[in-house]
């Protein structure tokens, strides 16, 4: 089966010739899937990460079906402040954000998921077109269908695209100025150098439009660490679920009982680090290879950088953005920046 095609399309005899030929598939008039990596390439990438001196897995592999649900549960935790703090900032300041941005011709939602955050801003920002981008259109299909029912006047498009290593939007994302929407402090997964590269690409993709972006800020270590190591163990489950996904994608034989969740604030690097730590010496095997882990040896699974407001403003300027404005909660825990391309 062609992995680019929705099963319905396959039964219907596939897509038009032009759509089938390249690295893309038009699934329906308003859904577009750009090529995923092949399973063999994903497997090779994962195993390469596992066999590095310090084993490392990219955080995007945290988000299989269960992982996405566990992340949604994280956002409901009392200790995980970013989601609700950002939502409160949007709710309180949406009118000044609208004034700063002007009418939004095309809102491009990077990592849209259930599209809820963007939908709450449609009215205030006077959005004319909405383009939801996520790693897979499977995450977008249902939410977009429902959203289109609610907002019939807004033209909508879903794009399946992995932009974690570079951001290049297809022409369908819109010819005119675009407002790129990147909430949730997802930018925190990038090192500062990679964040600059990403924001430069984002700047080019704005086509003279603007950027609306959420950033988590540096705060007391105990507050940061509680948000990434909650007493209920949801974040631990989210992190440890990566091993189940690895067993599926890379054919490894990780035993969950051998691994624990570790999260801490690395102050010199200004980032929360998540790791999986071996509880005892263990050997992980797969077809054609193995990796021995000593007791307490770790697999690095995520960085979540925390910024100072002035440093993030400087980063946006370095990426080419201007007319920066930002809004914060009263505690100064989270910031939303608007900037012009
Ligand atoms: C989705 C990357 C913004 O870094 O706070 C939450 C992911 N990891 N708890 C974050 C995450 C553990 C989240 N981002």
Short mmCIF file of C-alpha atoms and ligand atoms in Angstrom, two decimals:
data_model
loop_
_atom_site.label_atom_id
_atom_site.label_comp_id
_atom_site.label_asym_id
_atom_site.label_seq_id
_atom_site.Cartn_x
_atom_site.Cartn_y
_atom_site.Cartn_z
CA UNK A 1 0.00 0.00 0.00
CA UNK A 2 1.25 3.45 -0.83
CA UNK A 3 1.89 5.02 2.60
CA UNK A 4 1.06 8.45 1.20
CA UNK A 5 -2.49 7.59 0.35
CA UNK A 6 -5.44 7.45 2.64
CA UNK A 7 -7.07 3.98 2.50
CA UNK A 8 -10.28 5.48 1.04
CA UNK A 9 -8.28 6.87 -1.83
CA UNK A 10 -6.63 3.53 -2.49
CA UNK A 11 -9.98 1.78 -2.67
CA UNK A 12 -11.22 4.51 -4.97
CA UNK A 13 -8.33 3.76 -7.29
CA UNK A 14 -5.71 6.23 -6.06
CA UNK A 15 -5.05 9.86 -6.71
CA UNK A 16 -4.80 11.63 -10.02
CA UNK A 17 -1.56 10.90 -11.87
CA UNK A 18 0.13 14.21 -11.04
CA UNK A 19 -0.51 13.74 -7.31
CA UNK A 20 0.82 10.22 -7.22
CA UNK A 21 4.04 10.92 -9.03
CA UNK A 22 5.99 13.05 -6.58
CA UNK A 23 6.68 13.17 -2.89
CA UNK A 24 3.16 14.26 -2.09
CA UNK A 25 -0.41 13.12 -2.23
CA UNK A 26 -3.57 15.18 -2.48
CA UNK A 27 -5.87 13.19 -0.25
CA UNK A 28 -8.93 15.36 -0.66
CA UNK A 29 -9.32 18.95 -1.87
CA UNK A 30 -8.27 20.24 1.53
CA UNK A 31 -5.73 17.68 2.72
CA UNK A 32 -2.19 17.34 1.45
CA UNK A 33 0.36 14.83 2.69
CA UNK A 34 4.03 15.49 1.93
CA UNK A 35 6.28 12.46 1.96
CA UNK A 36 7.15 10.75 5.22
CA UNK A 37 10.54 9.09 5.59
CA UNK A 38 10.42 5.42 4.63
CA UNK A 39 10.20 2.96 7.56
CA UNK A 40 13.72 1.70 6.74
CA UNK A 41 15.12 5.25 6.93
CA UNK A 42 13.34 5.89 10.24
CA UNK A 43 14.69 2.62 11.62
CA UNK A 44 18.23 3.50 10.52
CA UNK A 45 17.98 6.97 12.10
CA UNK A 46 16.68 5.57 15.40
CA UNK A 47 19.33 2.85 15.60
CA UNK A 48 22.08 5.36 14.77
CA UNK A 49 20.87 7.50 17.69
CA UNK A 50 20.75 4.49 20.00
CA UNK A 51 24.33 3.46 19.25
CA UNK A 52 25.89 6.90 19.75
CA UNK A 53 28.15 7.18 22.83
CA UNK A 54 25.32 9.11 24.50
CA UNK A 55 22.19 7.47 23.12
CA UNK A 56 19.77 10.09 21.75
CA UNK A 57 16.30 9.89 20.20
CA UNK A 58 14.58 12.89 18.58
CA UNK A 59 11.58 14.14 20.60
CA UNK A 60 9.20 13.82 17.63
CA UNK A 61 9.15 10.05 18.32
CA UNK A 62 7.38 10.77 21.63
CA UNK A 63 4.20 11.48 19.65
CA UNK A 64 2.75 8.20 18.46
CA UNK A 65 -1.01 7.78 19.02
CA UNK A 66 -0.62 7.01 22.73
CA UNK A 67 2.15 9.58 23.17
CA UNK A 68 -0.06 12.32 21.70
CA UNK A 69 -2.81 11.39 24.16
CA UNK A 70 -0.34 11.37 27.05
CA UNK A 71 0.89 14.81 26.01
CA UNK A 72 -2.72 16.04 25.99
CA UNK A 73 -3.01 14.65 29.55
CA UNK A 74 0.19 16.50 30.54
CA UNK A 75 -1.40 19.79 29.53
CA UNK A 76 -4.16 19.12 32.12
CA UNK A 77 -1.71 18.54 35.00
CA UNK A 78 -1.64 21.16 37.77
CA UNK A 79 2.18 21.28 37.54
CA UNK A 80 2.33 21.74 33.76
CA UNK A 81 1.78 25.52 33.62
CA UNK A 82 2.79 26.35 29.97
CA UNK A 83 -0.44 25.40 28.19
CA UNK A 84 -2.86 27.15 30.53
CA UNK A 85 -0.60 30.15 31.07
CA UNK A 86 -0.32 30.67 27.32
CA UNK A 87 -4.09 30.20 26.88
CA UNK A 88 -4.71 32.90 29.49
CA UNK A 89 -2.32 35.28 27.69
CA UNK A 90 -4.12 34.70 24.37
CA UNK A 91 -7.53 35.16 26.00
CA UNK A 92 -6.53 38.39 27.73
CA UNK A 93 -4.53 40.03 24.96
CA UNK A 94 -6.08 38.79 21.72
CA UNK A 95 -7.30 42.25 20.78
CA UNK A 96 -3.88 43.87 21.12
CA UNK A 97 -2.39 40.92 19.25
CA UNK A 98 -4.92 41.53 16.47
CA UNK A 99 -3.98 45.21 16.41
CA UNK A 100 -0.29 44.35 16.24
CA UNK A 101 -0.75 41.81 13.42
CA UNK A 102 -3.49 43.44 11.34
CA UNK A 103 -6.08 41.29 9.52
CA UNK A 104 -4.72 37.82 8.92
CA UNK A 105 -5.02 36.68 5.32
CA UNK A 106 -3.58 33.20 5.95
CA UNK A 107 -2.91 31.73 9.37
CA UNK A 108 -0.39 28.88 9.15
CA UNK A 109 -0.58 26.76 12.30
CA UNK A 110 2.70 24.89 12.84
CA UNK A 111 2.03 21.69 14.81
CA UNK A 112 -1.72 22.27 14.78
CA UNK A 113 -2.84 18.97 16.35
CA UNK A 114 -6.48 19.44 17.34
CA UNK A 115 -6.42 23.03 15.98
CA UNK A 116 -8.03 24.34 19.20
CA UNK A 117 -5.54 27.08 20.03
CA UNK A 118 -5.80 28.64 16.59
CA UNK A 119 -9.59 28.32 16.44
CA UNK A 120 -9.93 30.39 19.61
CA UNK A 121 -8.16 33.24 17.78
CA UNK A 122 -10.05 33.08 14.43
CA UNK A 123 -12.54 35.81 15.32
CA UNK A 124 -10.16 38.27 16.98
CA UNK A 125 -7.50 37.91 14.27
CA UNK A 126 -10.08 38.03 11.45
CA UNK A 127 -8.56 34.96 9.81
CA UNK A 128 -9.52 34.48 6.14
CA UNK A 129 -7.63 31.25 5.38
CA UNK A 130 -6.43 28.62 7.83
CA UNK A 131 -3.61 26.22 7.01
CA UNK A 132 -3.02 23.54 9.64
CA UNK A 133 0.37 21.82 9.47
CA UNK A 134 1.25 18.72 11.47
CA UNK A 135 3.58 15.78 11.07
CA UNK A 136 0.73 13.66 9.71
CA UNK A 137 -2.61 14.61 8.14
CA UNK A 138 -4.10 11.79 10.21
CA UNK A 139 -3.97 14.15 13.19
CA UNK A 140 -5.68 16.91 11.20
CA UNK A 141 -8.42 15.18 9.21
CA UNK A 142 -11.09 15.03 11.92
CA UNK A 143 -10.33 18.33 13.63
CA UNK A 144 -10.34 20.18 10.30
CA UNK A 145 -13.63 18.62 9.21
CA UNK A 146 -15.29 19.72 12.46
CA UNK A 147 -13.70 23.15 12.33
CA UNK A 148 -14.84 23.70 8.73
CA UNK A 149 -18.43 23.02 9.86
CA UNK A 150 -18.12 25.70 12.54
CA UNK A 151 -16.33 28.28 10.41
CA UNK A 152 -17.75 27.96 6.91
CA UNK A 153 -16.41 31.31 5.75
CA UNK A 154 -12.78 30.39 6.45
CA UNK A 155 -11.02 28.44 3.70
CA UNK A 156 -9.10 25.56 5.29
CA UNK A 157 -6.23 23.31 4.28
CA UNK A 158 -4.42 20.56 6.20
CA UNK A 159 -0.81 19.75 5.36
CA UNK A 160 1.04 16.67 6.63
CA UNK A 161 4.65 17.78 6.90
CA UNK A 162 7.57 17.07 9.25
CA UNK A 163 9.21 20.49 9.71
CA UNK A 164 11.44 19.47 12.65
CA UNK A 165 14.62 19.49 10.56
CA UNK A 166 13.68 22.28 8.12
CA UNK A 167 10.64 24.41 7.37
CA UNK A 168 9.68 24.61 3.71
CA UNK A 169 5.99 25.07 3.04
CA UNK A 170 4.43 24.03 -0.27
CA UNK A 171 2.91 26.71 -2.54
CA UNK A 172 -0.56 25.57 -1.46
CA UNK A 173 0.10 27.16 1.94
CA UNK A 174 -0.71 30.48 0.29
CA UNK A 175 0.74 32.97 -2.15
CA UNK A 176 0.14 36.16 -0.17
CA UNK A 177 1.47 37.21 3.22
CA UNK A 178 1.19 34.49 5.85
CA UNK A 179 0.96 34.73 9.63
CA UNK A 180 2.90 31.81 11.07
CA UNK A 181 1.47 30.59 14.38
CA UNK A 182 3.85 28.57 16.56
CA UNK A 183 2.41 28.32 20.06
CA UNK A 184 3.10 26.07 23.05
CA UNK A 185 6.82 26.84 23.31
CA UNK A 186 7.53 24.12 20.79
CA UNK A 187 10.47 26.33 19.75
CA UNK A 188 11.97 25.11 23.06
CA UNK A 189 12.84 21.76 21.47
CA UNK A 190 15.46 23.54 19.33
CA UNK A 191 18.91 24.50 20.58
CA UNK A 192 19.40 28.29 20.30
CA UNK A 193 21.42 27.79 17.09
CA UNK A 194 18.76 25.53 15.56
CA UNK A 195 16.03 27.93 16.73
CA UNK A 196 17.76 30.73 14.82
CA UNK A 197 17.93 28.60 11.66
CA UNK A 198 14.27 27.63 12.07
CA UNK A 199 13.18 31.25 12.63
CA UNK A 200 15.12 32.40 9.55
CA UNK A 201 13.22 29.82 7.51
CA UNK A 202 9.98 30.89 9.19
CA UNK A 203 10.81 34.50 8.26
CA UNK A 204 11.15 33.54 4.59
CA UNK A 205 7.93 31.51 4.71
CA UNK A 206 5.97 34.52 6.05
CA UNK A 207 6.10 36.17 2.58
CA UNK A 208 6.20 39.56 4.27
CA UNK A 209 3.54 38.60 6.82
CA UNK A 210 4.07 37.99 10.51
CA UNK A 211 4.79 35.55 13.31
CA UNK A 212 2.87 34.78 16.50
CA UNK A 213 4.91 32.54 18.79
CA UNK A 214 4.74 31.28 22.38
CA UNK A 215 7.89 30.92 24.48
CA UNK A 216 8.41 29.44 27.93
CA UNK A 217 10.55 31.62 30.20
CA UNK A 218 13.23 30.88 32.80
CA UNK A 219 11.84 30.61 36.31
CA UNK A 220 12.55 28.89 39.64
CA UNK A 221 14.06 25.44 39.18
CA UNK A 222 11.52 23.63 41.39
CA UNK A 223 8.61 24.99 39.32
CA UNK A 224 10.31 23.98 36.07
CA UNK A 225 11.22 20.53 37.31
CA UNK A 226 7.76 19.77 38.75
CA UNK A 227 6.26 20.58 35.32
CA UNK A 228 8.42 17.84 33.75
CA UNK A 229 8.32 15.29 36.60
CA UNK A 230 4.79 15.35 37.92
CA UNK A 231 3.77 13.31 41.00
CA UNK A 232 1.05 11.49 39.03
CA UNK A 233 3.68 10.10 36.67
CA UNK A 234 2.03 11.23 33.42
CA UNK A 235 5.23 12.80 32.08
CA UNK A 236 7.12 9.64 33.09
CA UNK A 237 4.60 7.58 31.10
CA UNK A 238 4.92 9.99 28.15
CA UNK A 239 8.70 9.61 28.17
CA UNK A 240 8.76 5.83 28.79
CA UNK A 241 6.18 5.27 26.03
CA UNK A 242 8.97 6.27 23.64
CA UNK A 243 10.46 2.82 24.27
CA UNK A 244 7.25 1.13 23.10
CA UNK A 245 7.35 3.27 19.98
CA UNK A 246 11.03 2.35 19.46
CA UNK A 247 10.23 -1.36 19.79
CA UNK A 248 7.65 -0.88 17.04
CA UNK A 249 9.63 1.41 14.71
CA UNK A 250 13.15 0.05 15.19
CA UNK A 251 12.40 -3.57 16.19
CA UNK A 252 14.22 -3.22 19.53
CA UNK A 253 13.33 -5.29 22.62
CA UNK A 254 13.27 -2.60 25.35
CA UNK A 255 11.71 -3.81 28.61
CA UNK A 256 9.89 -0.90 30.31
CA UNK A 257 10.68 -2.43 33.71
CA UNK A 258 14.38 -1.58 33.17
CA UNK A 259 13.92 2.15 32.58
CA UNK A 260 12.91 5.18 34.59
CA UNK A 261 12.04 8.75 33.67
CA UNK A 262 14.54 11.49 34.60
CA UNK A 263 13.94 15.21 34.11
CA UNK A 264 15.99 18.13 35.45
CA UNK A 265 16.79 21.75 34.69
CA UNK A 266 20.26 22.19 33.22
CA UNK A 267 20.79 25.81 34.28
CA UNK A 268 24.00 26.55 32.32
CA UNK A 269 22.24 25.39 29.12
CA UNK A 270 18.92 26.90 30.22
CA UNK A 271 16.98 23.78 29.34
CA UNK A 272 14.91 21.03 30.86
CA UNK A 273 16.40 17.71 29.83
CA UNK A 274 14.43 14.49 29.70
CA UNK A 275 16.21 11.17 29.79
CA UNK A 276 15.41 7.50 30.17
CA UNK A 277 17.75 5.96 32.73
CA UNK A 278 18.62 2.27 32.95
CA UNK A 279 17.70 0.89 36.40
CA UNK A 280 20.23 -1.94 35.96
CA UNK A 281 22.77 -3.10 33.39
CA UNK A 282 20.86 -4.29 30.36
CA UNK A 283 21.39 -5.16 26.70
CA UNK A 284 18.91 -4.00 24.08
CA UNK A 285 18.82 -6.12 20.93
CA UNK A 286 17.48 -5.78 17.41
CA UNK A 287 17.93 -7.65 14.14
CA UNK A 288 21.58 -7.10 13.27
CA UNK A 289 22.72 -5.29 16.40
CA UNK A 290 22.64 -4.57 20.11
CA UNK A 291 23.52 -1.88 22.63
CA UNK A 292 24.70 -2.51 26.14
CA UNK A 293 23.66 -0.02 28.80
CA UNK A 294 25.36 0.16 32.18
CA UNK A 295 23.22 0.75 35.28
CA UNK A 296 22.27 4.49 35.43
CA UNK A 297 23.26 5.06 31.79
CA UNK A 298 20.80 7.34 29.98
CA UNK A 299 19.05 7.88 26.67
CA UNK A 300 18.54 11.60 26.01
CA UNK A 301 14.95 12.06 24.74
CA UNK A 302 14.15 15.78 24.86
CA UNK A 303 15.45 19.29 25.49
CA UNK A 304 13.01 22.02 26.37
CA UNK A 305 14.83 25.35 26.32
CA UNK A 306 13.65 28.20 28.54
CA UNK A 307 14.31 31.75 27.40
CA UNK A 308 14.80 35.21 28.87
CA UNK A 309 12.45 37.64 27.18
CA UNK A 310 15.25 39.92 25.98
CA UNK A 311 17.23 37.00 24.57
CA UNK A 312 14.24 35.74 22.63
CA UNK A 313 13.53 39.23 21.27
CA UNK A 314 17.19 39.37 20.13
CA UNK A 315 16.81 35.94 18.49
CA UNK A 316 13.75 37.14 16.54
CA UNK A 317 15.65 40.25 15.42
CA UNK A 318 18.63 38.11 14.34
CA UNK A 319 16.21 36.02 12.24
CA UNK A 320 15.07 39.17 10.44
CA UNK A 321 11.87 39.98 12.32
CA UNK A 322 10.94 43.52 13.35
CA UNK A 323 8.25 45.48 15.21
CA UNK A 324 8.35 42.98 18.05
CA UNK A 325 5.72 43.08 20.73
CA UNK A 326 5.17 40.62 23.52
CA UNK A 327 2.59 39.77 26.16
CA UNK A 328 3.21 37.98 29.43
CA UNK A 329 1.30 36.56 32.37
CA UNK A 330 1.51 38.45 35.70
CA UNK A 331 4.09 35.98 37.08
CA UNK A 332 6.31 36.38 34.01
CA UNK A 333 6.31 32.63 33.34
CA UNK A 334 5.44 32.58 29.65
CA UNK A 335 5.51 35.06 26.76
CA UNK A 336 3.74 35.39 23.43
CA UNK A 337 5.62 37.39 20.79
CA UNK A 338 4.21 39.01 17.67
CA UNK A 339 6.64 40.20 15.01
CA UNK A 340 6.65 41.34 11.39
CA UNK A 341 8.62 39.59 8.71
C1 LIG B 1 5.48 20.29 23.25
C2 LIG B 1 7.83 20.63 23.32
C3 LIG B 1 6.37 22.31 24.16
O1 LIG B 1 8.71 21.05 26.08
O2 LIG B 1 7.05 21.53 27.37
C4 LIG B 1 5.98 18.37 27.86
C5 LIG B 1 6.83 18.78 25.45
N1 LIG B 1 7.72 17.28 27.24
N2 LIG B 1 6.38 17.60 28.89
C6 LIG B 1 7.51 20.98 26.37
C7 LIG B 1 6.83 18.17 26.83
C8 LIG B 1 7.42 16.94 28.49
C9 LIG B 1 6.56 20.26 25.42
N3 LIG B 1 6.58 20.85 24.04
#
